[in-house]
PDB file of C-alpha atoms and ligand atoms in Angstrom:
ATOM      1  CA  MET A   1     -24.425 -11.867  -3.328  1.00  0.00           C
ATOM      2  CA  GLU A   2     -23.687 -10.666  -6.979  1.00  0.00           C
ATOM      3  CA  PHE A   3     -21.233  -7.867  -6.928  1.00  0.00           C
ATOM      4  CA  PHE A   4     -23.703  -5.057  -7.655  1.00  0.00           C
ATOM      5  CA  GLU A   5     -26.314  -6.187  -5.223  1.00  0.00           C
ATOM      6  CA  LEU A   6     -23.691  -6.310  -3.022  1.00  0.00           C
ATOM      7  CA  LEU A   7     -22.814  -2.527  -3.563  1.00  0.00           C
ATOM      8  CA  GLU A   8     -26.268  -1.492  -3.027  1.00  0.00           C
ATOM      9  CA  ALA A   9     -26.856  -3.613   0.256  1.00  0.00           C
ATOM     10  CA  ARG A  10     -23.715  -2.396   1.873  1.00  0.00           C
ATOM     11  CA  HIS A  11     -24.334   0.444   4.674  1.00  0.00           C
ATOM     12  CA  SER A  12     -22.188   1.722   7.557  1.00  0.00           C
ATOM     13  CA  VAL A  13     -23.848  -0.089  10.478  1.00  0.00           C
ATOM     14  CA  ARG A  14     -22.891   1.343  13.828  1.00  0.00           C
ATOM     15  CA  ARG A  15     -25.401  -0.770  16.260  1.00  0.00           C
ATOM     16  CA  PHE A  16     -24.840  -4.302  16.765  1.00  0.00           C
ATOM     17  CA  ARG A  17     -25.868  -7.492  18.406  1.00  0.00           C
ATOM     18  CA  ALA A  18     -23.723  -9.416  20.936  1.00  0.00           C
ATOM     19  CA  GLU A  19     -23.808 -12.784  18.975  1.00  0.00           C
ATOM     20  CA  PRO A  20     -20.208 -13.379  18.601  1.00  0.00           C
ATOM     21  CA  VAL A  21     -18.795 -14.240  14.652  1.00  0.00           C
ATOM     22  CA  PRO A  22     -17.942 -17.495  13.995  1.00  0.00           C
ATOM     23  CA  GLU A  23     -14.147 -17.952  13.357  1.00  0.00           C
ATOM     24  CA  LYS A  24     -14.788 -19.270   9.866  1.00  0.00           C
ATOM     25  CA  LEU A  25     -16.492 -15.984   8.593  1.00  0.00           C
ATOM     26  CA  VAL A  26     -13.586 -14.134  10.062  1.00  0.00           C
ATOM     27  CA  THR A  27     -10.862 -16.374   8.273  1.00  0.00           C
ATOM     28  CA  LYS A  28     -13.205 -15.543   4.942  1.00  0.00           C
ATOM     29  CA  ILE A  29     -12.967 -11.962   5.662  1.00  0.00           C
ATOM     30  CA  LEU A  30      -9.350 -12.113   5.939  1.00  0.00           C
ATOM     31  CA  GLU A  31      -8.812 -14.048   2.946  1.00  0.00           C
ATOM     32  CA  ALA A  32     -10.557 -11.630   0.881  1.00  0.00           C
ATOM     33  CA  VAL A  33      -8.278  -8.845   2.107  1.00  0.00           C
ATOM     34  CA  ARG A  34      -5.494 -11.375   0.856  1.00  0.00           C
ATOM     35  CA  THR A  35      -7.042 -10.920  -2.681  1.00  0.00           C
ATOM     36  CA  ALA A  36      -6.656  -7.176  -2.681  1.00  0.00           C
ATOM     37  CA  PRO A  37      -4.715  -5.559  -5.738  1.00  0.00           C
ATOM     38  CA  THR A  38      -1.309  -3.749  -4.006  1.00  0.00           C
ATOM     39  CA  ALA A  39       1.338  -2.034  -5.153  1.00  0.00           C
ATOM     40  CA  GLY A  40       4.314  -3.861  -6.364  1.00  0.00           C
ATOM     41  CA  ASN A  41       2.853  -7.007  -4.886  1.00  0.00           C
ATOM     42  CA  PHE A  42       4.688  -5.755  -1.396  1.00  0.00           C
ATOM     43  CA  GLN A  43       1.175  -6.135   0.608  1.00  0.00           C
ATOM     44  CA  SER A  44       2.176  -2.968   2.899  1.00  0.00           C
ATOM     45  CA  TYR A  45      -0.322  -3.463   5.134  1.00  0.00           C
ATOM     46  CA  GLU A  46      -1.212  -5.459   8.439  1.00  0.00           C
ATOM     47  CA  ILE A  47      -4.349  -6.470  10.121  1.00  0.00           C
ATOM     48  CA  TYR A  48      -5.135  -6.634  13.823  1.00  0.00           C
ATOM     49  CA  VAL A  49      -8.370  -8.662  14.932  1.00  0.00           C
ATOM     50  CA  VAL A  50      -9.584  -7.520  18.024  1.00  0.00           C
ATOM     51  CA  SER A  51     -11.940  -9.156  20.475  1.00  0.00           C
ATOM     52  CA  GLY A  52     -12.746  -9.565  23.950  1.00  0.00           C
ATOM     53  CA  ALA A  53     -15.316  -6.825  26.129  1.00  0.00           C
ATOM     54  CA  GLU A  54     -12.229  -5.248  27.649  1.00  0.00           C
ATOM     55  CA  ARG A  55      -9.929  -4.475  24.481  1.00  0.00           C
ATOM     56  CA  MET A  56     -13.562  -3.568  22.664  1.00  0.00           C
ATOM     57  CA  GLN A  57     -14.077  -1.033  25.486  1.00  0.00           C
ATOM     58  CA  ALA A  58     -10.524   0.374  25.123  1.00  0.00           C
ATOM     59  CA  LEU A  59     -10.635   0.611  21.290  1.00  0.00           C
ATOM     60  CA  ALA A  60     -13.782   2.959  21.909  1.00  0.00           C
ATOM     61  CA  ALA A  61     -12.338   5.049  24.217  1.00  0.00           C
ATOM     62  CA  ALA A  62      -9.458   5.403  21.774  1.00  0.00           C
ATOM     63  CA  THR A  63     -11.567   6.619  19.082  1.00  0.00           C
ATOM     64  CA  PHE A  64     -12.914   9.603  20.667  1.00  0.00           C
ATOM     65  CA  ASN A  65     -15.397   7.640  22.547  1.00  0.00           C
ATOM     66  CA  HIS A  66     -17.370   6.133  19.887  1.00  0.00           C
ATOM     67  CA  GLU A  67     -19.315   4.490  22.070  1.00  0.00           C
ATOM     68  CA  TRP A  68     -21.010   2.144  19.620  1.00  0.00           C
ATOM     69  CA  VAL A  69     -17.571   0.448  19.020  1.00  0.00           C
ATOM     70  CA  ALA A  70     -18.018  -1.356  22.669  1.00  0.00           C
ATOM     71  CA  GLN A  71     -20.908  -2.727  21.491  1.00  0.00           C
ATOM     72  CA  ALA A  72     -19.398  -4.702  18.542  1.00  0.00           C
ATOM     73  CA  PRO A  73     -18.086  -8.081  19.203  1.00  0.00           C
ATOM     74  CA  MET A  74     -15.080  -7.741  17.188  1.00  0.00           C
ATOM     75  CA  ALA A  75     -12.961  -4.973  15.025  1.00  0.00           C
ATOM     76  CA  LEU A  76     -10.226  -5.387  12.392  1.00  0.00           C
ATOM     77  CA  VAL A  77      -7.590  -2.575  12.758  1.00  0.00           C
ATOM     78  CA  VAL A  78      -5.762  -2.187   9.496  1.00  0.00           C
ATOM     79  CA  CYS A  79      -2.549  -0.703   9.599  1.00  0.00           C
ATOM     80  CA  THR A  80      -0.029   0.613   7.289  1.00  0.00           C
ATOM     81  CA  ASN A  81       3.286  -0.932   7.202  1.00  0.00           C
ATOM     82  CA  SER A  82       5.527   1.266   4.913  1.00  0.00           C
ATOM     83  CA  ALA A  83       8.806  -1.009   5.487  1.00  0.00           C
ATOM     84  CA  ARG A  84       7.221  -3.783   3.432  1.00  0.00           C
ATOM     85  CA  CYS A  85       7.099  -1.507   0.489  1.00  0.00           C
ATOM     86  CA  GLU A  86      10.193  -1.277  -1.788  1.00  0.00           C
ATOM     87  CA  TYR A  87       9.265   1.808  -3.794  1.00  0.00           C
ATOM     88  CA  ASP A  88      10.266   5.241  -2.886  1.00  0.00           C
ATOM     89  CA  ASN A  89       7.242   7.441  -1.104  1.00  0.00           C
ATOM     90  CA  LYS A  90       6.879   4.180   0.930  1.00  0.00           C
ATOM     91  CA  ASP A  91       4.009   5.766   3.088  1.00  0.00           C
ATOM     92  CA  TYR A  92       2.082   6.896  -0.486  1.00  0.00           C
ATOM     93  CA  TRP A  93       2.094   3.084  -1.535  1.00  0.00           C
ATOM     94  CA  ALA A  94       1.303   1.813   2.032  1.00  0.00           C
ATOM     95  CA  LEU A  95      -1.673   4.072   2.204  1.00  0.00           C
ATOM     96  CA  GLN A  96      -2.998   2.827  -0.822  1.00  0.00           C
ATOM     97  CA  ASP A  97      -2.432  -0.975   0.095  1.00  0.00           C
ATOM     98  CA  ALA A  98      -4.080  -0.529   3.292  1.00  0.00           C
ATOM     99  CA  SER A  99      -7.085   1.579   1.734  1.00  0.00           C
ATOM    100  CA  ILE A 100      -8.121  -1.302  -0.514  1.00  0.00           C
ATOM    101  CA  ALA A 101      -7.164  -3.940   1.927  1.00  0.00           C
ATOM    102  CA  ALA A 102     -10.001  -2.361   4.359  1.00  0.00           C
ATOM    103  CA  THR A 103     -12.685  -1.955   1.472  1.00  0.00           C
ATOM    104  CA  LEU A 104     -12.273  -5.574   0.770  1.00  0.00           C
ATOM    105  CA  ALA A 105     -12.901  -6.461   4.399  1.00  0.00           C
ATOM    106  CA  HIS A 106     -15.494  -3.968   4.367  1.00  0.00           C
ATOM    107  CA  LEU A 107     -17.418  -5.577   1.247  1.00  0.00           C
ATOM    108  CA  ALA A 108     -16.710  -9.032   2.474  1.00  0.00           C
ATOM    109  CA  ILE A 109     -17.966  -8.361   6.108  1.00  0.00           C
ATOM    110  CA  ALA A 110     -21.264  -7.171   4.145  1.00  0.00           C
ATOM    111  CA  ASP A 111     -21.559 -10.402   1.816  1.00  0.00           C
ATOM    112  CA  LEU A 112     -21.161 -12.679   4.843  1.00  0.00           C
ATOM    113  CA  GLY A 113     -24.569 -10.956   6.394  1.00  0.00           C
ATOM    114  CA  LEU A 114     -22.555  -8.871   8.874  1.00  0.00           C
ATOM    115  CA  ALA A 115     -22.047  -5.235   8.730  1.00  0.00           C
ATOM    116  CA  SER A 116     -19.437  -2.904   9.792  1.00  0.00           C
ATOM    117  CA  CYS A 117     -18.281   0.815   9.746  1.00  0.00           C
ATOM    118  CA  TRP A 118     -15.115   2.261   8.604  1.00  0.00           C
ATOM    119  CA  LEU A 119     -13.871   4.613  11.412  1.00  0.00           C
ATOM    120  CA  GLY A 120     -11.112   6.866  10.993  1.00  0.00           C
ATOM    121  CA  ALA A 121     -11.393   9.327  13.890  1.00  0.00           C
ATOM    122  CA  PHE A 122      -8.630   8.269  16.324  1.00  0.00           C
ATOM    123  CA  ILE A 123      -5.259   9.122  17.310  1.00  0.00           C
ATOM    124  CA  PRO A 124      -3.136   6.127  15.677  1.00  0.00           C
ATOM    125  CA  ALA A 125      -0.385   6.041  18.424  1.00  0.00           C
ATOM    126  CA  LYS A 126      -3.020   5.430  21.096  1.00  0.00           C
ATOM    127  CA  ILE A 127      -4.826   2.510  18.756  1.00  0.00           C
ATOM    128  CA  ALA A 128      -1.161   1.141  18.256  1.00  0.00           C
ATOM    129  CA  GLY A 129      -0.533   0.909  21.922  1.00  0.00           C
ATOM    130  CA  LEU A 130      -3.605  -0.334  23.043  1.00  0.00           C
ATOM    131  CA  LEU A 131      -2.925  -3.125  20.512  1.00  0.00           C
ATOM    132  CA  ALA A 132       0.663  -3.551  21.484  1.00  0.00           C
ATOM    133  CA  ALA A 133       1.376  -3.272  17.692  1.00  0.00           C
ATOM    134  CA  THR A 134       4.594  -3.949  16.147  1.00  0.00           C
ATOM    135  CA  GLU A 135       6.561  -0.582  15.354  1.00  0.00           C
ATOM    136  CA  GLY A 136       5.918   0.828  11.981  1.00  0.00           C
ATOM    137  CA  HIS A 137       2.458  -0.852  12.263  1.00  0.00           C
ATOM    138  CA  VAL A 138       0.373   2.439  11.824  1.00  0.00           C
ATOM    139  CA  PRO A 139      -3.419   2.195  12.340  1.00  0.00           C
ATOM    140  CA  MET A 140      -5.278   3.709   9.239  1.00  0.00           C
ATOM    141  CA  ALA A 141      -8.998   2.312   9.788  1.00  0.00           C
ATOM    142  CA  VAL A 142     -10.741   1.057  12.828  1.00  0.00           C
ATOM    143  CA  MET A 143     -13.562  -1.495  11.728  1.00  0.00           C
ATOM    144  CA  PRO A 144     -15.769  -2.924  14.236  1.00  0.00           C
ATOM    145  CA  PHE A 145     -17.874  -5.480  12.868  1.00  0.00           C
ATOM    146  CA  GLY A 146     -20.658  -8.334  13.858  1.00  0.00           C
ATOM    147  CA  TYR A 147     -24.272  -8.776  13.010  1.00  0.00           C
ATOM    148  CA  ALA A 148     -26.162  -5.529  12.718  1.00  0.00           C
ATOM    149  CA  ASN A 149     -28.740  -4.358  15.326  1.00  0.00           C
ATOM    150  CA  GLU A 150     -30.079  -1.212  13.269  1.00  0.00           C
ATOM    151  CA  ILE A 151     -31.627  -0.838   9.787  1.00  0.00           C
ATOM    152  CA  PRO A 152     -29.220   1.688   8.464  1.00  0.00           C
ATOM    153  CA  GLU A 153     -29.865   5.460   7.092  1.00  0.00           C
ATOM    154  CA  GLN A 154     -29.434   5.351   3.316  1.00  0.00           C
ATOM    155  CA  SER A 155     -26.618   7.866   2.692  1.00  0.00           C
ATOM    156  CA  THR A 156     -26.907   9.996  -0.428  1.00  0.00           C
ATOM    157  CA  ARG A 157     -24.259  10.409  -2.942  1.00  0.00           C
ATOM    158  CA  ARG A 158     -23.177  12.956  -5.719  1.00  0.00           C
ATOM    159  CA  THR A 159     -24.498  12.206  -9.162  1.00  0.00           C
ATOM    160  CA  LEU A 160     -22.118  11.298 -11.804  1.00  0.00           C
ATOM    161  CA  GLU A 161     -22.273  14.590 -13.330  1.00  0.00           C
ATOM    162  CA  GLU A 162     -20.757  16.170 -10.197  1.00  0.00           C
ATOM    163  CA  PHE A 163     -17.781  14.170 -10.024  1.00  0.00           C
ATOM    164  CA  VAL A 164     -16.906  12.315 -13.628  1.00  0.00           C
ATOM    165  CA  HIS A 165     -14.756  14.645 -15.676  1.00  0.00           C
ATOM    166  CA  ARG A 166     -14.153  13.405 -18.971  1.00  0.00           C
ATOM    167  CA  ARG A 167     -11.446  14.341 -21.133  1.00  0.00           C
ATOM    168  CA  GLU A 168     -11.108  13.373 -24.729  1.00  0.00           C
TER     169      GLU A 168
HETATM  170  C1  FMN B 201     -12.046   7.052   5.225  1.00  0.00           C
HETATM  171  C2  FMN B 201     -13.389   6.806   6.237  1.00  0.00           C
HETATM  172  C3  FMN B 201     -13.612   7.346   7.438  1.00  0.00           C
HETATM  173  C4  FMN B 201     -14.989   7.323   8.255  1.00  0.00           C
HETATM  174  N1  FMN B 201     -14.962   7.703   9.475  1.00  0.00           N
HETATM  175  C5  FMN B 201     -16.005   7.216  10.291  1.00  0.00           C
HETATM  176  C6  FMN B 201     -15.823   7.931  11.588  1.00  0.00           C
HETATM  177  O1  FMN B 201     -14.690   8.204  12.357  1.00  0.00           O
HETATM  178  N2  FMN B 201     -17.004   7.708  12.418  1.00  0.00           N
HETATM  179  C7  FMN B 201     -18.131   6.944  11.851  1.00  0.00           C
HETATM  180  O2  FMN B 201     -19.163   6.890  12.648  1.00  0.00           O
HETATM  181  N3  FMN B 201     -18.084   7.082  10.437  1.00  0.00           N
HETATM  182  C8  FMN B 201     -16.906   7.035   9.541  1.00  0.00           C
HETATM  183  N4  FMN B 201     -16.948   6.481   8.271  1.00  0.00           N
HETATM  184  C9  FMN B 201     -18.324   6.087   7.539  1.00  0.00           C
HETATM  185  C10 FMN B 201     -19.052   7.411   7.047  1.00  0.00           C
HETATM  186  O3  FMN B 201     -19.683   8.141   7.877  1.00  0.00           O
HETATM  187  C11 FMN B 201     -19.734   6.358   5.945  1.00  0.00           C
HETATM  188  O4  FMN B 201     -19.216   5.505   4.963  1.00  0.00           O
HETATM  189  C12 FMN B 201     -20.547   7.524   5.058  1.00  0.00           C
HETATM  190  O5  FMN B 201     -21.464   8.466   5.947  1.00  0.00           O
HETATM  191  C13 FMN B 201     -21.492   6.951   4.356  1.00  0.00           C
HETATM  192  O6  FMN B 201     -22.293   6.322   4.301  1.00  0.00           O
HETATM  193  P1  FMN B 201     -22.478   4.672   3.847  1.00  0.00           P
HETATM  194  O7  FMN B 201     -21.177   3.936   4.155  1.00  0.00           O
HETATM  195  O8  FMN B 201     -23.721   3.870   4.879  1.00  0.00           O
HETATM  196  O9  FMN B 201     -22.884   5.059   2.488  1.00  0.00           O
HETATM  197  C14 FMN B 201     -16.104   6.799   7.692  1.00  0.00           C
HETATM  198  C15 FMN B 201     -15.730   6.184   6.183  1.00  0.00           C
HETATM  199  C16 FMN B 201     -14.476   6.454   5.655  1.00  0.00           C
HETATM  200  C17 FMN B 201     -14.665   5.889   4.405  1.00  0.00           C
END
């Protein structure tokens, strides 16, 4: 999809069909993440690929019972890994790295005809526990994804005048 068309087409989706996502597409999403810009090229993020009904159910329970999470066939859990960063204020950089990684995953998912929703409402330690995540991998975003089973709502945005502040 052309980039600006993709931006128009992307919406958060919270209803999914049970149909599994082909592994080839999962790899494409992860390859898109690899291209993300990253502070100092330290790539201070980690991705957990979650699937299986039981694990998805556990994920849903750890996200303040967002019940739709369990409907998705898969999820990415994007974590920070500050230890990879060699700059001071490691958490500051790692959070930005993980954010852009999650953004590219979200866009790649949409470009491949799939759908997802970025989910930030969870207790990181709970998610890390159910994933048996390596120490220092701190969940930043949970992103259930799959084939959409809803026509998502069109969200609104502030106008440019409301958020652009020019200085000459
Ligand atoms: C950092 C972040 C955290 C979010 N957390 C949640 C969440 O916990 N639950 C949820 O249903 N949606 C969550 N969303 C999705 C937003 O609600 C959604 O992006 C916003 O309403 C705009 O809709 P759109 O993505 O369809 O344009 C989150 C999005 C971002 C970027």
